[in-house]
Short mmCIF file of C-alpha atoms in Angstrom, two decimals:
data_model
loop_
_atom_site.label_atom_id
_atom_site.label_comp_id
_atom_site.label_asym_id
_atom_site.label_seq_id
_atom_site.Cartn_x
_atom_site.Cartn_y
_atom_site.Cartn_z
CA MET A 1 28.73 99.76 2.56
CA GLY A 2 32.17 98.18 3.02
CA ARG A 3 30.75 94.72 2.37
CA VAL A 4 29.14 95.89 -0.90
CA LYS A 5 30.70 96.61 -4.30
CA VAL A 6 28.54 98.29 -6.94
CA HIS A 7 28.81 97.40 -10.62
CA GLY A 8 27.01 98.70 -13.69
CA GLY A 9 26.27 101.73 -15.78
CA THR A 10 24.95 105.21 -15.19
CA GLY A 11 23.03 105.51 -11.96
CA ALA A 12 24.14 102.17 -10.48
CA ARG A 13 25.45 103.73 -7.29
CA PHE A 14 22.30 105.78 -6.83
CA GLN A 15 20.16 102.70 -7.46
CA ALA A 16 22.16 100.65 -4.94
CA ALA A 17 21.87 103.39 -2.31
CA ALA A 18 18.11 103.76 -2.92
CA VAL A 19 17.44 100.02 -2.77
CA GLY A 20 19.60 99.68 0.36
CA LEU A 21 17.70 102.51 2.04
CA LEU A 22 14.40 100.87 1.05
CA ALA A 23 15.50 97.53 2.51
CA ARG A 24 16.55 99.12 5.80
CA ALA A 25 13.41 101.26 6.03
CA ALA A 26 11.21 98.18 5.57
CA ARG A 27 12.91 96.30 8.41
CA PRO A 28 10.20 97.05 11.00
CA VAL A 29 7.52 95.48 8.77
CA GLY A 30 9.52 92.36 7.90
CA HIS A 31 10.69 93.85 4.58
CA ARG A 32 7.18 93.68 3.16
CA GLY A 33 6.82 95.75 0.01
CA VAL A 34 10.54 95.69 -0.84
CA GLN A 35 10.08 93.37 -3.81
CA ARG A 36 7.40 95.40 -5.59
CA LEU A 37 9.06 98.77 -4.93
CA THR A 38 12.39 97.39 -6.15
CA TRP A 39 10.76 96.29 -9.40
CA MET A 40 9.22 99.74 -9.89
CA LEU A 41 12.54 101.48 -9.26
CA GLY A 42 14.38 99.06 -11.56
CA ARG A 43 12.39 100.19 -14.60
CA HIS A 44 14.43 103.41 -14.63
CA PHE A 45 17.90 101.80 -14.59
CA ALA A 46 20.01 99.40 -16.63
CA THR A 47 19.06 95.76 -16.02
CA ASP A 48 22.70 94.72 -15.56
CA ASN A 49 23.28 96.98 -12.56
CA HIS A 50 24.29 94.77 -9.65
CA VAL A 51 26.22 94.54 -6.42
CA THR A 52 28.65 91.99 -5.06
CA LEU A 53 28.00 91.24 -1.41
CA ARG A 54 30.22 89.55 1.16
CA ILE A 55 27.90 87.03 2.84
CA GLY A 56 30.29 84.90 4.86
CA ASP A 57 33.92 84.01 5.39
CA GLY A 58 35.40 84.30 1.91
CA SER A 59 31.99 84.05 0.20
CA ARG A 60 30.50 86.53 -2.26
CA LEU A 61 27.13 86.84 -3.94
CA ARG A 62 26.16 88.83 -7.03
CA VAL A 63 22.72 90.41 -6.65
CA TYR A 64 21.04 92.39 -9.41
CA LEU A 65 19.51 95.66 -8.25
CA ASP A 66 16.12 94.95 -9.83
CA ASP A 67 15.90 91.61 -7.99
CA GLY A 68 13.32 92.37 -5.34
CA TYR A 69 13.77 88.98 -3.68
CA TRP A 70 17.49 89.26 -2.94
CA VAL A 71 18.07 93.02 -2.48
CA LYS A 72 16.87 92.60 1.12
CA LEU A 73 20.44 91.43 1.75
CA LEU A 74 21.45 95.09 1.43
CA ASP A 75 19.99 95.55 4.90
CA PRO A 76 22.89 94.41 7.15
CA ALA A 77 20.39 93.29 9.80
CA PHE A 78 18.45 91.01 7.44
CA VAL A 79 18.89 87.29 8.14
CA TYR A 80 17.81 85.12 5.23
CA GLU A 81 15.82 82.01 6.24
CA PRO A 82 17.11 81.81 9.83
CA GLU A 83 15.63 78.32 10.36
CA ILE A 84 17.58 76.93 7.37
CA ARG A 85 20.72 78.67 8.61
CA GLU A 86 20.29 77.15 12.04
CA MET A 87 19.57 73.65 10.74
CA LEU A 88 22.48 73.65 8.27
CA GLY A 89 24.77 74.78 11.06
CA ARG A 90 23.75 71.67 13.01
CA VAL A 91 23.70 68.95 10.34
CA LEU A 92 26.39 69.88 7.80
CA THR A 93 29.70 68.15 8.48
CA SER A 94 32.88 67.57 6.53
CA GLU A 95 31.62 64.06 5.64
CA ALA A 96 28.20 65.25 4.43
CA VAL A 97 26.81 65.71 0.93
CA PHE A 98 24.70 68.83 0.47
CA LEU A 99 22.10 68.88 -2.31
CA ASP A 100 20.79 72.42 -2.73
CA CYS A 101 17.61 71.72 -4.69
CA GLY A 102 15.95 74.88 -5.87
CA ALA A 103 19.26 76.64 -5.38
CA ASN A 104 18.10 79.95 -6.86
CA ILE A 105 21.18 82.17 -7.27
CA GLY A 106 23.30 79.98 -4.99
CA TYR A 107 23.15 81.60 -1.56
CA TRP A 108 23.20 78.37 0.48
CA SER A 109 25.51 76.53 -1.94
CA VAL A 110 28.12 79.27 -1.69
CA LEU A 111 27.99 79.31 2.10
CA ALA A 112 28.07 75.50 2.40
CA ARG A 113 30.86 74.78 -0.07
CA HIS A 114 33.61 74.65 2.58
CA ARG A 115 31.51 72.84 5.17
CA ALA A 116 30.46 69.73 3.22
CA ARG A 117 32.41 67.08 1.33
CA CYS A 118 30.34 67.64 -1.82
CA VAL A 119 27.87 70.40 -2.77
CA VAL A 120 25.47 70.13 -5.72
CA ALA A 121 23.26 73.09 -6.69
CA VAL A 122 20.16 72.25 -8.74
CA GLU A 123 18.07 74.96 -10.42
CA ALA A 124 15.33 74.60 -13.03
CA SER A 125 14.68 78.19 -14.17
CA PRO A 126 16.97 79.07 -17.13
CA GLU A 127 17.65 82.71 -16.19
CA THR A 128 18.12 81.91 -12.52
CA PHE A 129 20.45 79.05 -13.46
CA ARG A 130 22.67 81.50 -15.35
CA ARG A 131 22.89 83.68 -12.26
CA LEU A 132 23.60 80.61 -10.12
CA THR A 133 26.44 79.61 -12.42
CA ASP A 134 27.91 83.12 -12.23
CA ASN A 135 27.84 83.08 -8.43
CA ILE A 136 29.51 79.68 -8.23
CA ALA A 137 32.25 80.92 -10.58
CA LEU A 138 32.62 84.04 -8.42
CA ASN A 139 33.49 81.70 -5.54
CA ASP A 140 36.10 79.56 -7.32
CA GLY A 141 33.66 76.98 -8.66
CA ASP A 142 33.71 74.58 -5.69
CA VAL A 143 30.13 73.46 -6.39
CA GLU A 144 28.58 71.17 -9.01
CA VAL A 145 25.74 72.95 -10.84
CA VAL A 146 22.86 71.10 -12.51
CA HIS A 147 20.17 72.65 -14.74
CA ALA A 148 17.20 70.40 -14.01
CA ALA A 149 14.00 70.10 -12.01
CA LEU A 150 13.97 67.71 -9.07
CA TRP A 151 11.37 65.00 -9.64
CA GLU A 152 10.45 61.35 -9.01
CA GLN A 153 12.02 60.13 -12.28
CA ASP A 154 14.96 61.07 -14.48
CA GLU A 155 14.95 62.58 -17.96
CA ALA A 156 11.28 63.53 -18.07
CA THR A 157 10.64 66.80 -19.87
CA LEU A 158 8.87 69.18 -17.51
CA SER A 159 7.52 72.67 -18.06
CA ILE A 160 8.57 75.31 -15.55
CA VAL A 161 6.54 78.51 -15.42
CA GLY A 162 8.27 81.64 -14.17
CA HIS A 163 8.71 85.41 -14.40
CA HIS A 164 12.10 87.11 -14.64
CA LEU A 165 11.19 89.43 -11.76
CA ALA A 166 9.65 86.68 -9.60
CA HIS A 167 12.18 83.88 -10.08
CA ALA A 168 11.76 82.57 -6.53
CA ALA A 169 8.17 81.61 -7.41
CA ALA A 170 9.01 79.59 -10.55
CA SER A 171 7.40 76.14 -10.40
CA VAL A 172 6.79 72.97 -12.39
CA CYS A 173 3.58 72.39 -10.40
CA GLU A 174 1.85 75.53 -9.26
CA ARG A 175 2.09 78.32 -11.86
CA ASN A 176 0.27 77.11 -14.97
CA GLY A 177 -2.56 79.51 -14.22
CA ASP A 178 -0.16 82.44 -14.62
CA LEU A 179 0.64 81.66 -18.26
CA GLY A 180 -0.68 84.44 -20.45
CA ARG A 181 -0.19 87.08 -17.77
CA ASP A 182 2.36 89.77 -18.56
CA GLY A 183 5.91 88.47 -18.22
CA TRP A 184 5.09 84.86 -17.27
CA GLN A 185 6.66 82.23 -19.53
CA ALA A 186 7.05 78.46 -19.71
CA PHE A 187 10.36 76.71 -20.35
CA SER A 188 11.14 73.04 -20.87
CA VAL A 189 13.58 71.49 -18.41
CA PRO A 190 14.78 67.91 -17.84
CA SER A 191 14.03 66.18 -14.56
CA VAL A 192 16.50 64.54 -12.20
CA THR A 193 16.18 62.51 -9.00
CA VAL A 194 18.03 62.76 -5.72
CA ASP A 195 19.34 59.23 -6.28
CA THR A 196 20.83 60.18 -9.66
CA LEU A 197 22.39 63.37 -8.31
CA LEU A 198 24.21 61.35 -5.66
CA GLN A 199 25.35 58.74 -8.17
CA ARG A 200 26.59 61.24 -10.77
CA HIS A 201 28.10 63.98 -8.66
CA CYS A 202 28.94 62.63 -5.20
CA ALA A 203 30.94 59.45 -5.59
CA GLY A 204 32.99 58.40 -2.62
CA PRO A 205 32.28 57.56 1.01
CA ALA A 206 28.60 57.10 1.80
CA GLY A 207 28.34 59.86 4.38
CA PRO A 208 25.17 61.65 5.48
CA VAL A 209 23.05 63.46 2.90
CA VAL A 210 21.49 66.86 3.54
CA VAL A 211 18.82 67.79 0.97
CA LYS A 212 17.47 71.34 0.99
CA LEU A 213 14.14 71.29 -0.83
CA ASP A 214 12.89 74.64 -2.12
CA VAL A 215 11.05 73.35 -5.16
CA GLU A 216 7.74 75.25 -5.07
CA GLY A 217 5.19 72.47 -4.82
CA ALA A 218 7.30 69.59 -6.17
CA GLU A 219 8.41 68.36 -2.75
CA ILE A 220 6.48 65.08 -2.76
CA PRO A 221 7.63 63.95 -6.25
CA ALA A 222 11.18 65.00 -5.30
CA VAL A 223 11.14 62.84 -2.17
CA LYS A 224 9.88 59.85 -4.17
CA GLY A 225 13.07 60.16 -6.23
CA ALA A 226 15.21 59.57 -3.13
CA ALA A 227 14.11 55.99 -2.45
CA ASN A 228 17.59 54.44 -2.76
CA ALA A 229 19.24 57.12 -0.65
CA LEU A 230 16.67 56.66 2.11
CA ARG A 231 17.29 52.91 2.14
CA GLU A 232 21.07 53.13 2.14
CA ARG A 233 22.12 56.35 3.88
CA ASP A 234 21.29 58.83 6.61
CA VAL A 235 19.25 61.49 4.80
CA ILE A 236 17.68 64.66 6.13
CA PHE A 237 15.35 66.92 4.14
CA LEU A 238 15.15 70.62 4.97
CA PHE A 239 11.82 71.60 3.46
CA GLU A 240 9.12 74.23 3.29
CA ASP A 241 5.54 73.65 4.40
CA HIS A 242 3.65 76.67 3.09
CA GLY A 243 1.28 78.70 5.19
CA ASN A 244 -1.38 78.53 2.48
CA ASP A 245 -1.77 74.76 2.98
CA PRO A 246 -3.86 74.05 6.10
CA THR A 247 -3.57 70.28 5.50
CA CYS A 248 0.26 70.37 5.84
CA LYS A 249 0.47 67.84 3.00
CA VAL A 250 4.26 67.86 2.71
CA SER A 251 4.83 67.25 6.41
CA ARG A 252 2.06 64.67 6.38
CA HIS A 253 3.74 62.84 3.49
CA PHE A 254 7.03 62.60 5.39
CA MET A 255 5.24 61.20 8.42
CA GLU A 256 3.43 58.62 6.31
CA MET A 257 6.88 57.50 5.09
CA GLY A 258 7.89 56.84 8.70
CA LEU A 259 10.05 59.97 9.05
CA VAL A 260 9.84 62.47 11.89
CA VAL A 261 9.39 66.20 11.32
CA MET A 262 11.59 68.41 13.51
CA SER A 263 12.38 72.05 14.12
CA PRO A 264 15.64 73.30 15.67
CA GLY A 265 15.73 73.52 19.44
CA ARG A 266 12.84 71.11 20.01
CA ARG A 267 13.55 67.69 21.50
CA SER A 268 10.44 65.86 20.32
CA PRO A 269 9.02 65.46 16.79
CA LEU A 270 6.23 67.76 15.68
CA THR A 271 2.66 66.65 15.11
CA ILE A 272 0.48 67.84 12.24
CA ARG A 273 -1.58 69.87 14.69
CA GLU A 274 1.54 71.61 16.00
CA ILE A 275 2.82 72.34 12.48
CA ALA A 276 -0.55 73.80 11.47
CA ALA A 277 -0.55 75.99 14.59
CA VAL A 278 2.87 77.41 13.68
CA LYS A 279 1.75 78.38 10.16
CA THR A 280 -0.09 81.60 10.97
CA ASP A 281 0.77 83.56 7.80
CA PRO A 282 -0.71 82.19 4.53
CA THR A 283 1.67 84.28 2.41
CA ARG A 284 4.93 82.64 3.50
CA GLY A 285 6.58 79.27 3.86
CA TYR A 286 7.72 77.64 7.10
CA ASN A 287 10.91 75.58 7.26
CA PHE A 288 11.21 72.19 8.95
CA ALA A 289 13.40 69.08 8.78
CA ALA A 290 12.47 65.44 8.17
CA CYS A 291 14.57 62.33 8.78
CA ARG A 292 14.35 58.81 10.20
CA PRO A 293 13.66 58.76 13.95
CA ASP A 294 16.95 56.90 14.57
CA ALA A 295 19.08 59.23 12.40
CA PRO A 296 21.95 61.14 14.09
CA PHE A 297 20.38 64.40 12.91
CA VAL A 298 17.63 64.14 15.55
CA GLU A 299 20.01 64.80 18.43
CA SER A 300 21.70 67.64 16.54
CA LEU A 301 18.38 69.34 15.88
CA ALA A 302 17.27 68.98 19.51
CA ARG A 303 20.05 71.19 20.87
CA PRO A 304 18.96 74.66 22.05
CA TRP A 305 18.63 77.31 19.35
CA HIS A 306 21.87 79.26 18.89
CA GLN A 307 21.87 80.76 15.38
CA ALA A 308 24.56 78.43 14.04
CA ARG A 309 26.45 79.43 10.92
CA PRO A 310 26.10 77.18 7.83
#
């Protein structure tokens, strides 16, 4: 565990070893079950037990040992969102702006901070935002952090519904039905647009803009808030089209805007039928990219798959 440092109270080392063993044991089944078993184990240990992981050249990430979403990183063979990794490796340049929208605890922001001219991490969930801020500070603070929900207008007051053990599922659109269930809460959060993020935090040369959208159902309103950027700059959206949506509404929306939907290693744009055929598992999201058909990103994405580093 040379890449891992354990922090916390009594039992932290045992908890880290147990969770790491669980993550490795679940590798053959795609790490299914790790989240729930991690939660169950976490009830018996201090909530501040955590590890610091080395996740890239000079990058570190603090992961709490009751966080069933992120402890999978304790399996050295686990690759988080390989499609996003591949696409970022192709489109991030030293002139680019990277907007990490739905940044969670900052994994992609931390890795991208030395690759892009400007990195902005946006997170709506209050508890997750605190962990994001801690991880940015752990990496010398080279990222702008914004506590807001990405939306089609600025300064609206939105309600985000989340659970402290299921932070990756927090949403301003899709979780109202969970209110009243044990542990689910609603928090008020201000909205912000892509256009405003660029204006406030990324002054300077108008280079390409890479927007990672992981906003749990708010993708279409978020894209509407990027109207100026789409008119004035080369913009690419890395987004999730969930397997539980047979209509592929997010991909369809991009196409109706005149954008093409791509996946790495494929030379031609995807059709709705092809996207639907890829989405075989209704419990997970599938990552794609959308940009103008004449944008320089198209050629970058068409290169053969090679597991590029972000």
